[in-house]
Amino acid sequence: MTTDASGLLRDMVRVRRLEEKCAELYGAGKIRGFLHLYVGEEAVAVGALRALTADDAVVATYREHPHALLRGTSMASIMAELYGKQEGCSHGRGGSMHLFDAEHRFYGGNAIVAGGLPLALGLALSDAMQRRRRVTACFFGDGAVSEGAFHESMNLAALWHLPVLFCCENNGYAMGTALARSQSQPDLAARAASYGMPAEAVDGMDVLACRDAACRGADHVRGTGEPFFLEFRTYRFRAHSMFDPQLYRDRAEVDEWRTRDPIGLLVDRGRREHVLTDADLEDAERRADSEIADAVAYAEAGTWEDVAHLDTDVLTREVLR
Amino acid sequence: MTTSYRQAAHDAIRDAMRADERVLLIGEDVGRYGGTYAVSKGLLAEFGETRVRDTPLSELSFVGMGIGAALGGLRPIVEVMTVNFSLLALDQLVNTAAALRHMSGGQFSVPLVVRMATGAGRQLAAQHSHSFEGWYAHVPGLRVVAPATVPDAYGMLATALADPDPVIVFEHVGLYDTAADVDELGASDIDTAAVRRPGSDVTLIAYGGSLPKALEAARLLDEDGIDCEVLDLRVLRPLDAATILASVRTTHRAVVVDEGWRSGSLAAEICTRIVEDAFYDLDAPIARVCTLEVPIPYPRHLEQAALPSAERIVAAVRAVVGVRP
């Protein structure tokens, strides 16, 4: 049942340690701007992305370091991007919220809530019209469900039979506004189903459940060319961004969710089923720390883009004069 | 052979779709209805529902879908019914289409073409008549064109489709029924301004639906012995400043005609470019003929009073030419 347990554990630990390092580097002034961390939600990206193949595309949000990393973008180039160095995966131009990686079909890194959904539709449309059996996985938060772009996109995806795997990362808060305070119908899977597409709610703290649901969803999308909606019910343990004093939620609520830490849940289950040991956890941590140390060294050694290049890549074809 | 602007715009889409199967047309009522302004009439029958796609009324999503489709290897032409409705899609155009290449460090270009009708003059009142070309022309990462002639209505589209970046095409509603005698239509550039009437006394700078008004004003002024050079901007971003400045340096006077509101307008930008780079070539202050700063009203006499007209252009030119250096 718990196949790939050590692999899943390694990836969740990689993500957790990376994000914690980012918080530390933010405090040290190495990373600036807005920084949104994924701590607590690791099971979602790690589990869901197991369902994709190298040909598939991913569209994500501004809380997307894990998605880029798990799709194959090197941690070094992610870290360099967070530093703003030109060795970064977006040449330093984007920063934390705008990681991009064409080689791995990673389409960002979108800091407009629900802004990625229409783009995912278009990628899926191009696959459908060019007869490619590929999946476009589109990640977005519960806050996106309030946006018009969400509803327009749900309707279009179902109406036009677009092969999109919608992955709603429902962490219970649109920044600081709780789901119940912003949604007339807080069952987001039910809302998606109202558009005529299959939809499931998943325990977003259970990486195996996330993986299995995503595999069902991706199989459906690939097999039928139709969209599929997954609502991952998860929780972010840290602040929304580094500027958030968290006035909107009780410490007790955070502590309660922390008892369901996705890494702890997997480790406990793995021990019970004798597929994980303490040594696996230690090994995962050691590997992650080593990868992170290398990434930080790479970012530190990175270089700043020459200001003279500032206006390159605004347009592809240079202006005549 | 006489061809209308509408027919030229239609033929441009048809020929692009015949030439490249990656080209598709997406928009509200572009298929069965034939296009709000009948530009896409007949295309559904020729190319089918896969390539001529009637959308729900979801500007934000279908424009954004155009971006994704372009990234995925298609060459979408997205039609937005009017510029006023394009405001519903502004987020996708400005925050994604225009920014994507730069913020991804050059990894993703967006070869998207968005066409929309713009402008007033048909008594469509305050939510269907505005000219926001200048807003789009403000945004780095976009190319903005305003075909004002039949050859450009045909010729700019193929060039826009071949361009790797997002191109916004503004078709003024007052131009669809205009016509011209043209032997053969072909591709035209999306980089340069064009002198539509050479002259020596003053440069009239116009674009889109204002071009016929500027040409009419030039004709009227010619009867009085005032020789106007009429410049068609054609491309609103990036501006072809060199052609503007070269003309002003010969005539030493300029009047800018812009159907946008005056404050913060494209006309303001053009005036500033001239002042920055050709101030000492000027013999008189530059004048502007813009839309009065009101939402466009419904009754014809009020609408016409709000808009640039040949008469207002003539008056502006007389004032500018009357200034003795």
mmCIF file of C-alpha atoms in Angstrom, chain A residues 81 89-91 93-95 98 100-103 105-110 112-127 129-130 132 134 148-149 152-156 159-160 162 309-321, chain B residues 21-22 24 26 50-51 53-74 91-92 95-96 98 100-110 140-143 163-166 190-192 238-243:
data_model
loop_
_atom_site.group_PDB
_atom_site.id
_atom_site.type_symbol
_atom_site.label_atom_id
_atom_site.label_comp_id
_atom_site.label_asym_id
_atom_site.label_seq_id
_atom_site.Cartn_x
_atom_site.Cartn_y
_atom_site.Cartn_z
ATOM 1 C CA GLU A 81 16.129 33.124 -8.335
ATOM 2 C CA CYS A 89 15.447 29.893 -13.109
ATOM 3 C CA SER A 90 13.808 33.141 -14.277
ATOM 4 C CA HIS A 91 17.120 34.907 -14.759
ATOM 5 C CA ARG A 93 13.723 38.746 -12.964
ATOM 6 C CA GLY A 94 10.841 37.062 -11.201
ATOM 7 C CA GLY A 95 11.819 36.213 -7.641
ATOM 8 C CA HIS A 98 7.610 34.003 -10.530
ATOM 9 C CA PHE A 100 9.536 29.608 -14.549
ATOM 10 C CA ASP A 101 11.183 26.717 -16.303
ATOM 11 C CA ALA A 102 10.432 26.122 -19.961
ATOM 12 C CA GLU A 103 12.549 22.967 -20.105
ATOM 13 C CA ARG A 105 7.103 22.841 -18.822
ATOM 14 C CA PHE A 106 6.676 24.835 -15.639
ATOM 15 C CA TYR A 107 4.578 27.894 -16.489
ATOM 16 C CA GLY A 108 4.939 29.811 -13.220
ATOM 17 C CA GLY A 109 4.747 31.339 -10.689
ATOM 18 C CA ASN A 110 1.570 33.514 -11.032
ATOM 19 C CA ILE A 112 -2.574 37.062 -9.589
ATOM 20 C CA VAL A 113 -5.032 34.869 -7.698
ATOM 21 C CA ALA A 114 -6.769 32.629 -10.270
ATOM 22 C CA GLY A 115 -4.607 34.181 -12.987
ATOM 23 C CA GLY A 116 -3.172 30.819 -13.962
ATOM 24 C CA LEU A 117 -6.457 29.082 -14.687
ATOM 25 C CA PRO A 118 -7.138 30.644 -18.084
ATOM 26 C CA LEU A 119 -3.540 30.013 -19.077
ATOM 27 C CA ALA A 120 -3.883 26.347 -18.140
ATOM 28 C CA LEU A 121 -7.003 26.161 -20.293
ATOM 29 C CA GLY A 122 -5.063 27.467 -23.249
ATOM 30 C CA LEU A 123 -2.237 24.990 -22.796
ATOM 31 C CA ALA A 124 -4.796 22.216 -22.606
ATOM 32 C CA LEU A 125 -6.605 23.514 -25.679
ATOM 33 C CA SER A 126 -3.357 23.475 -27.629
ATOM 34 C CA ASP A 127 -2.769 19.871 -26.561
ATOM 35 C CA MET A 129 -6.106 20.583 -30.931
ATOM 36 C CA GLN A 130 -2.675 19.196 -31.684
ATOM 37 C CA ARG A 132 -1.250 15.381 -27.726
ATOM 38 C CA ARG A 134 -0.920 15.489 -22.111
ATOM 39 C CA GLY A 148 -14.503 35.402 -11.680
ATOM 40 C CA ALA A 149 -11.633 33.817 -13.585
ATOM 41 C CA GLU A 152 -15.275 31.350 -16.221
ATOM 42 C CA SER A 153 -12.508 28.775 -16.457
ATOM 43 C CA MET A 154 -14.482 25.939 -14.850
ATOM 44 C CA ASN A 155 -17.288 26.516 -17.300
ATOM 45 C CA LEU A 156 -15.000 26.690 -20.310
ATOM 46 C CA LEU A 159 -17.808 22.982 -21.976
ATOM 47 C CA TRP A 160 -14.830 22.603 -24.296
ATOM 48 C CA LEU A 162 -10.149 20.575 -21.929
ATOM 49 C CA HIS A 309 20.321 44.514 -19.857
ATOM 50 C CA LEU A 310 17.299 45.796 -17.954
ATOM 51 C CA ASP A 311 15.110 46.280 -21.000
ATOM 52 C CA THR A 312 15.992 43.062 -22.787
ATOM 53 C CA ASP A 313 13.217 40.498 -23.158
ATOM 54 C CA VAL A 314 10.414 43.034 -22.904
ATOM 55 C CA LEU A 315 9.729 42.144 -26.517
ATOM 56 C CA THR A 316 11.223 39.196 -28.344
ATOM 57 C CA ARG A 317 11.822 41.067 -31.565
ATOM 58 C CA GLU A 318 13.804 44.193 -30.907
ATOM 59 C CA VAL A 319 12.267 47.510 -31.711
ATOM 60 C CA LEU A 320 13.448 49.088 -34.951
ATOM 61 C CA ARG A 321 14.735 52.260 -33.369
ATOM 62 C CA GLU B 21 -3.558 25.384 -39.393
ATOM 63 C CA ARG B 22 -2.256 26.565 -36.015
ATOM 64 C CA LEU B 24 -7.706 29.734 -34.763
ATOM 65 C CA ILE B 26 -11.738 32.626 -30.507
ATOM 66 C CA THR B 50 -12.630 23.473 -33.845
ATOM 67 C CA ARG B 51 -10.939 26.511 -35.333
ATOM 68 C CA ARG B 53 -14.771 28.994 -31.508
ATOM 69 C CA ASP B 54 -17.772 30.781 -30.072
ATOM 70 C CA THR B 55 -17.021 31.489 -26.433
ATOM 71 C CA PRO B 56 -19.213 32.099 -23.439
ATOM 72 C CA LEU B 57 -19.223 35.710 -22.237
ATOM 73 C CA SER B 58 -15.984 35.232 -20.343
ATOM 74 C CA GLU B 59 -13.492 37.790 -21.593
ATOM 75 C CA LEU B 60 -11.033 37.267 -18.767
ATOM 76 C CA SER B 61 -10.870 33.550 -19.283
ATOM 77 C CA PHE B 62 -10.901 33.335 -23.059
ATOM 78 C CA VAL B 63 -8.255 36.023 -23.454
ATOM 79 C CA GLY B 64 -6.128 34.205 -20.880
ATOM 80 C CA MET B 65 -6.815 30.984 -22.716
ATOM 81 C CA GLY B 66 -5.421 32.647 -25.812
ATOM 82 C CA ILE B 67 -2.193 33.254 -23.911
ATOM 83 C CA GLY B 68 -1.948 29.602 -22.900
ATOM 84 C CA ALA B 69 -2.841 28.426 -26.393
ATOM 85 C CA ALA B 70 -0.096 30.617 -27.821
ATOM 86 C CA LEU B 71 2.370 29.156 -25.336
ATOM 87 C CA GLY B 72 1.208 25.698 -26.349
ATOM 88 C CA GLY B 73 2.078 26.241 -29.998
ATOM 89 C CA LEU B 74 -1.156 27.553 -31.519
ATOM 90 C CA ASP B 91 -5.658 41.511 -16.009
ATOM 91 C CA GLN B 92 -4.645 38.746 -18.392
ATOM 92 C CA ASN B 95 -0.341 41.053 -15.827
ATOM 93 C CA THR B 96 0.359 37.991 -17.926
ATOM 94 C CA ALA B 98 2.713 41.655 -21.447
ATOM 95 C CA LEU B 100 5.492 36.931 -19.144
ATOM 96 C CA ARG B 101 8.575 37.179 -21.293
ATOM 97 C CA HIS B 102 10.403 39.626 -19.083
ATOM 98 C CA MET B 103 9.496 38.046 -15.764
ATOM 99 C CA SER B 104 10.403 34.576 -16.984
ATOM 100 C CA GLY B 105 13.834 35.787 -17.995
ATOM 101 C CA GLY B 106 13.097 35.455 -21.698
ATOM 102 C CA GLN B 107 11.779 31.890 -21.568
ATOM 103 C CA PHE B 108 8.202 32.460 -22.688
ATOM 104 C CA SER B 109 7.087 34.670 -25.544
ATOM 105 C CA VAL B 110 3.351 35.019 -26.139
ATOM 106 C CA PRO B 140 5.687 47.484 -22.066
ATOM 107 C CA GLY B 141 5.534 43.999 -23.535
ATOM 108 C CA LEU B 142 2.590 44.690 -25.834
ATOM 109 C CA ARG B 143 2.574 45.762 -29.439
ATOM 110 C CA ASP B 163 5.263 38.256 -34.422
ATOM 111 C CA PRO B 164 6.469 36.393 -31.325
ATOM 112 C CA ASP B 165 4.861 38.843 -28.899
ATOM 113 C CA PRO B 166 1.281 39.821 -28.036
ATOM 114 C CA ILE B 190 3.735 46.634 -37.707
ATOM 115 C CA ASP B 191 6.646 48.929 -36.932
ATOM 116 C CA THR B 192 6.297 52.167 -38.807
ATOM 117 C CA PRO B 238 6.286 50.985 -29.826
ATOM 118 C CA LEU B 239 5.823 54.443 -31.334
ATOM 119 C CA ASP B 240 7.686 55.230 -34.535
ATOM 120 C CA ALA B 241 9.097 58.444 -33.109
ATOM 121 C CA ALA B 242 11.584 58.864 -35.947
ATOM 122 C CA THR B 243 8.883 59.302 -38.575
#
